[in-house]
Amino acid sequence: MKGTKKLQKQNILIFFFCMFGCFFCCGCGLETIVIVQPPITSNGSSLYSTTDPLSWFCDFVTEEEKNDSLPGADFIGTEVYYRIYKNYSTLSSHKSGISQINTTTNTTAAATRLIETYKYQPLGMYPEQSRAVFAYNRGSNTRVYFRLKTVKDSTGIGYRAAISRPYGEKTARYYGYDDMNGLIFYDYDKAADSWTTGDAPPVPVDYKDLRLVVPYRTISVGVRSFDFFDDNETKNTINVEPVEGDIDYEYSSTFTADYDNTYFVQLYAVGVALDTNTCANTYSLVLDLGTIPIQKGK
């Protein structure tokens, strides 16, 4: 079982390894142009107009194998960036601006515009897992699935906010937590529709008893979820609408026409490497993960 302390140690080791590489490589010969390969095709991207809440998820494959031996850089992993919009026309304009320069001839330009110009923020996790990126480098391509918000159905909870890696056609491993061990894992057998702990041997667990790590917003102060309208009536202050001044929110005074009480979360996946010559992060082309609507009552 892997815990938070182990992950923190991994991140510290990665940091010092990369810093050593920086000092070793600085000033040695010609500058190397680092080309980071982007994440692989997104599966089932959501559109802002998608009406079925069960389709509001992100599903993509990391590219780690082609980034295993980058000349002049150390691959860190795959980051997910997002921004919240109240008005879809602004979102559409930003998407177009990113798409126009998301080409092999422009290398990191799209990521730079995404982060520096449009102020997209890295997607967080709650409880916080002290990870350098959303999906750290494990050395092999893996499928990642996550859902920002718990979705209701006729029986109550349909699909819960969650993060799964690796995610497969038959089985999936979800991030969970407990108070003593930090990060734990739950394995889901799709054919049997059953859950077990990631222990050896595995222990059966009921779906309603899962304590899942979930995607959370990145803000300046405090903790915030993507359940903007507190649809489960928790009365918890983490489940509130974004407000003007939030660093992850493109403020607008009005909702999009025909989309009252609807926010739009646009997401991208980006490969991240540390350039050992400049000691700065460098990025791949960006992968559009889709637009997830957050609607009141759904």
Coordinates of C-alpha atoms in Angstrom, one line a residue:
M1 CA 0.0 0.0 0.0
K2 CA 1.4 3.3 -1.0
G3 CA 1.0 6.3 1.3
T4 CA 1.3 10.0 1.1
K5 CA 4.8 9.9 2.8
K6 CA 6.1 7.6 0.1
L7 CA 4.8 9.9 -2.7
Q8 CA 6.4 12.9 -1.0
K9 CA 9.7 11.1 -0.9
Q10 CA 9.3 10.2 -4.6
N11 CA 8.7 13.9 -5.5
I12 CA 11.7 15.0 -3.4
L13 CA 13.9 12.5 -5.1
I14 CA 12.7 13.6 -8.5
F15 CA 13.4 17.2 -7.6
F16 CA 17.0 16.6 -6.5
F17 CA 17.6 14.3 -9.5
C18 CA 16.4 17.0 -11.8
M19 CA 18.4 19.7 -10.1
F20 CA 21.6 17.6 -10.3
G21 CA 20.9 17.2 -14.0
C22 CA 20.5 21.0 -14.4
F23 CA 23.9 21.8 -12.8
F24 CA 25.6 19.0 -14.7
C25 CA 24.3 20.0 -18.1
C26 CA 24.5 23.8 -17.9
G27 CA 27.1 25.3 -20.2
C28 CA 28.0 21.9 -21.7
G29 CA 27.9 22.3 -25.5
L30 CA 25.1 23.6 -27.7
E31 CA 21.6 24.1 -26.4
T32 CA 19.3 21.1 -26.9
I33 CA 15.7 21.8 -28.1
V34 CA 13.4 19.7 -26.0
I35 CA 10.4 18.2 -27.7
V36 CA 8.0 16.6 -25.2
Q37 CA 5.4 14.2 -26.8
P38 CA 1.8 15.0 -25.9
P39 CA -0.7 12.8 -24.2
I40 CA -2.6 10.4 -26.4
T41 CA -6.1 10.7 -27.8
S42 CA -8.8 11.6 -25.4
N43 CA -11.7 9.1 -25.1
G44 CA -15.2 10.4 -25.1
S45 CA -14.6 14.1 -24.6
S46 CA -17.6 16.0 -23.2
L47 CA -19.1 19.0 -25.0
Y48 CA -20.6 22.1 -23.4
S49 CA -23.9 21.1 -24.9
T50 CA -23.8 17.5 -23.6
T51 CA -27.1 16.9 -21.8
D52 CA -26.5 13.5 -20.3
P53 CA -24.7 14.0 -16.9
L54 CA -23.2 10.5 -17.1
S55 CA -21.2 11.6 -20.0
W56 CA -19.5 14.4 -18.0
F57 CA -16.1 12.8 -17.5
C58 CA -12.5 12.9 -18.9
D59 CA -10.7 9.9 -20.2
F60 CA -7.2 10.0 -21.8
V61 CA -3.9 8.1 -22.1
T62 CA -0.6 9.4 -20.9
E63 CA 2.5 9.4 -23.2
E64 CA 5.3 8.2 -21.1
E65 CA 7.1 5.7 -23.2
K66 CA 8.2 8.2 -26.0
N67 CA 9.2 10.6 -23.3
D68 CA 11.3 8.1 -21.4
S69 CA 14.7 9.3 -22.8
L70 CA 14.3 13.0 -23.7
P71 CA 17.6 14.6 -24.8
G72 CA 18.2 17.5 -22.4
A73 CA 15.2 17.0 -20.1
D74 CA 13.7 14.7 -17.5
F75 CA 10.0 13.8 -18.0
I76 CA 7.9 14.6 -14.9
G77 CA 4.5 13.4 -16.0
T78 CA 1.2 14.7 -17.3
E79 CA -0.6 17.7 -15.9
V80 CA -4.3 18.5 -16.3
Y81 CA -5.2 22.2 -16.6
Y82 CA -8.7 23.7 -16.3
R83 CA -10.6 26.9 -16.2
I84 CA -14.1 27.7 -15.2
Y85 CA -16.3 29.8 -17.5
K86 CA -19.7 31.3 -17.0
N87 CA -20.1 32.6 -20.5
Y88 CA -19.5 30.0 -23.3
S89 CA -18.5 32.6 -25.9
T90 CA -15.4 33.5 -23.9
L91 CA -14.5 29.8 -23.6
S92 CA -15.0 29.3 -27.3
S93 CA -12.7 32.3 -28.1
H94 CA -10.0 30.9 -25.7
K95 CA -10.3 27.4 -27.2
S96 CA -9.8 28.8 -30.7
G97 CA -6.8 30.8 -29.6
I98 CA -5.2 27.7 -28.2
S99 CA -6.1 25.5 -31.1
Q100 CA -4.6 27.9 -33.7
I101 CA -1.1 27.5 -32.2
N102 CA -1.3 23.9 -31.0
T103 CA 0.9 22.6 -33.8
T104 CA 4.2 20.8 -34.0
T105 CA 5.9 23.9 -35.4
N106 CA 5.0 25.9 -32.4
T107 CA 6.0 23.3 -29.8
T108 CA 5.3 24.9 -26.3
A109 CA 3.3 27.9 -27.5
A110 CA -0.1 26.5 -26.8
A111 CA 0.8 25.5 -23.3
T112 CA 2.3 28.9 -22.7
R113 CA -0.9 30.6 -23.9
L114 CA -3.0 28.2 -21.8
I115 CA -1.1 28.9 -18.6
E116 CA 0.3 32.4 -18.9
T117 CA -2.3 34.2 -21.1
Y118 CA -5.6 32.5 -20.2
K119 CA -4.6 31.6 -16.6
Y120 CA -5.5 28.0 -16.6
Q121 CA -4.8 26.2 -13.3
P122 CA -3.5 22.7 -12.5
L123 CA -6.3 20.4 -11.4
G124 CA -6.0 19.6 -7.7
M125 CA -6.9 16.6 -5.6
Y126 CA -8.7 16.3 -2.3
P127 CA -7.3 15.1 0.1
E128 CA -4.2 16.7 -1.3
Q129 CA -1.6 14.1 -2.4
S130 CA 1.6 16.2 -2.7
R131 CA 2.1 15.3 -6.3
A132 CA 4.3 17.3 -8.7
V133 CA 1.7 16.7 -11.5
F134 CA -1.7 15.2 -11.9
A135 CA -0.4 11.9 -13.3
Y136 CA 3.3 11.4 -12.4
N137 CA 5.7 9.6 -14.7
R138 CA 5.5 5.8 -14.2
G139 CA 7.5 4.8 -17.3
S140 CA 4.6 3.3 -19.2
N141 CA 1.5 4.7 -20.9
T142 CA -1.6 4.5 -18.8
R143 CA -5.2 5.4 -19.2
V144 CA -6.6 8.0 -16.8
Y145 CA -10.2 8.6 -16.0
F146 CA -11.8 11.2 -13.7
R147 CA -15.1 12.8 -12.9
L148 CA -15.2 16.3 -11.4
K149 CA -18.6 16.0 -9.7
T150 CA -20.9 13.4 -8.3
V151 CA -23.9 12.8 -10.5
K152 CA -27.3 11.8 -9.3
D153 CA -29.6 9.3 -11.0
S154 CA -33.1 8.0 -10.2
T155 CA -31.7 5.9 -7.3
G156 CA -29.6 8.6 -5.8
I157 CA -25.9 8.6 -6.5
G158 CA -25.2 7.5 -10.0
Y159 CA -21.5 8.2 -10.5
R160 CA -19.2 9.7 -7.9
A161 CA -16.5 12.3 -8.3
A162 CA -13.3 10.1 -8.6
I163 CA -9.9 9.6 -10.2
S164 CA -8.9 6.3 -11.7
R165 CA -5.4 5.3 -12.9
P166 CA -4.9 2.9 -14.5
Y167 CA -8.3 2.7 -16.1
G168 CA -9.2 -0.4 -18.2
E169 CA -12.0 -2.1 -20.1
K170 CA -12.3 -4.8 -17.5
T171 CA -10.8 -3.4 -14.3
A172 CA -9.9 0.0 -12.9
R173 CA -7.9 1.3 -10.0
Y174 CA -9.3 4.3 -8.1
Y175 CA -7.5 6.6 -5.7
G176 CA -8.8 6.4 -2.2
Y177 CA -7.6 7.5 1.2
D178 CA -7.7 6.8 4.9
D179 CA -6.6 8.8 7.9
M180 CA -3.7 6.5 8.8
N181 CA -2.2 5.5 5.5
G182 CA -3.0 8.5 3.3
L183 CA -3.3 7.4 -0.3
I184 CA -4.8 3.9 -0.8
F185 CA -6.4 2.2 -3.8
Y186 CA -9.7 0.6 -4.7
D187 CA -10.0 -1.9 -7.5
Y188 CA -13.2 -2.2 -9.5
D189 CA -14.1 -5.3 -11.5
K190 CA -16.5 -4.2 -14.2
A191 CA -17.8 -7.6 -15.1
A192 CA -18.6 -8.5 -11.5
D193 CA -19.6 -4.9 -10.6
S194 CA -17.6 -5.4 -7.4
W195 CA -15.1 -3.3 -5.4
T196 CA -12.1 -4.5 -3.4
T197 CA -9.2 -2.8 -1.6
G198 CA -5.8 -2.7 -3.3
D199 CA -4.4 -4.8 -0.5
A200 CA -2.8 -8.3 -1.0
P201 CA -5.1 -10.2 -0.5
P202 CA -7.8 -7.8 -1.6
V203 CA -10.7 -7.1 0.8
P204 CA -14.3 -6.6 -0.5
V205 CA -15.7 -3.1 0.1
D206 CA -19.2 -1.7 -0.5
Y207 CA -19.5 1.2 -3.0
K208 CA -21.1 3.5 -0.5
D209 CA -18.2 3.0 1.9
L210 CA -15.5 4.1 -0.5
R211 CA -13.5 7.1 0.6
L212 CA -12.4 8.5 -2.7
V213 CA -9.8 11.1 -3.6
V214 CA -11.6 13.6 -5.9
P215 CA -10.6 16.4 -8.2
Y216 CA -10.7 19.8 -6.6
R217 CA -10.2 23.4 -7.6
T218 CA -7.0 25.3 -7.3
I219 CA -7.7 28.6 -5.6
S220 CA -5.6 31.2 -3.7
V221 CA -7.0 30.4 -0.2
G222 CA -9.0 27.5 1.2
V223 CA -10.5 24.4 -0.4
R224 CA -13.3 24.3 -3.1
S225 CA -15.0 21.5 -4.9
F226 CA -16.7 21.4 -8.3
D227 CA -20.1 20.9 -6.7
F228 CA -20.9 24.6 -7.2
F229 CA -24.6 24.3 -6.3
D230 CA -24.2 21.8 -3.3
D231 CA -26.7 19.5 -5.0
N232 CA -26.3 16.9 -2.3
E233 CA -27.3 19.6 0.3
T234 CA -24.2 19.1 2.5
K235 CA -24.3 22.8 3.6
N236 CA -20.5 22.7 3.4
T237 CA -18.8 25.9 2.4
I238 CA -16.4 24.0 0.0
N239 CA -19.4 23.4 -2.3
V240 CA -20.1 27.0 -3.5
E241 CA -20.2 28.8 -6.8
P242 CA -17.0 30.5 -8.1
V243 CA -16.8 34.2 -7.4
E244 CA -15.1 37.2 -9.1
G245 CA -11.4 37.2 -8.3
D246 CA -11.0 33.4 -8.1
I247 CA -7.8 32.5 -10.0
D248 CA -9.4 29.6 -11.8
Y249 CA -12.6 31.5 -12.9
E250 CA -13.3 33.6 -16.0
Y251 CA -15.8 35.9 -14.5
S252 CA -18.9 37.0 -16.3
S253 CA -21.9 38.9 -14.9
T254 CA -24.4 36.7 -16.7
F255 CA -24.9 33.0 -17.7
T256 CA -24.8 31.9 -21.3
A257 CA -28.2 32.3 -23.1
D258 CA -30.3 29.1 -22.7
Y259 CA -27.9 27.8 -20.0
D260 CA -29.1 29.4 -16.8
N261 CA -27.3 28.1 -13.7
T262 CA -24.7 26.4 -15.8
Y263 CA -20.9 26.8 -15.6
F264 CA -18.5 25.3 -18.0
V265 CA -15.1 23.7 -17.0
Q266 CA -12.7 23.4 -19.9
L267 CA -9.8 20.9 -19.4
Y268 CA -6.5 20.1 -21.2
A269 CA -3.8 17.5 -20.6
V270 CA -0.2 18.5 -21.1
G271 CA 3.1 16.5 -20.9
V272 CA 5.6 18.2 -18.5
A273 CA 9.4 17.8 -18.5
L274 CA 12.2 19.6 -16.7
D275 CA 14.7 21.2 -19.1
T276 CA 18.1 20.3 -17.5
N277 CA 19.8 23.2 -19.4
T278 CA 17.4 26.0 -18.1
C279 CA 16.1 24.3 -15.0
A280 CA 12.6 25.3 -16.1
N281 CA 9.5 23.3 -17.1
T282 CA 8.9 22.7 -20.7
Y283 CA 5.6 21.4 -22.2
S284 CA 4.1 19.2 -24.9
L285 CA 1.3 20.2 -27.3
V286 CA -2.0 20.2 -25.4
L287 CA -4.7 17.6 -25.5
D288 CA -8.3 18.9 -25.4
L289 CA -10.1 16.8 -22.8
G290 CA -13.5 18.5 -23.4
T291 CA -15.9 20.8 -21.6
I292 CA -17.8 19.6 -18.6
P293 CA -21.0 21.5 -17.7
I294 CA -21.7 22.0 -14.0
Q295 CA -25.5 22.5 -13.8
K296 CA -27.7 23.1 -10.9
G297 CA -29.7 20.1 -9.9
K298 CA -27.6 17.5 -11.8

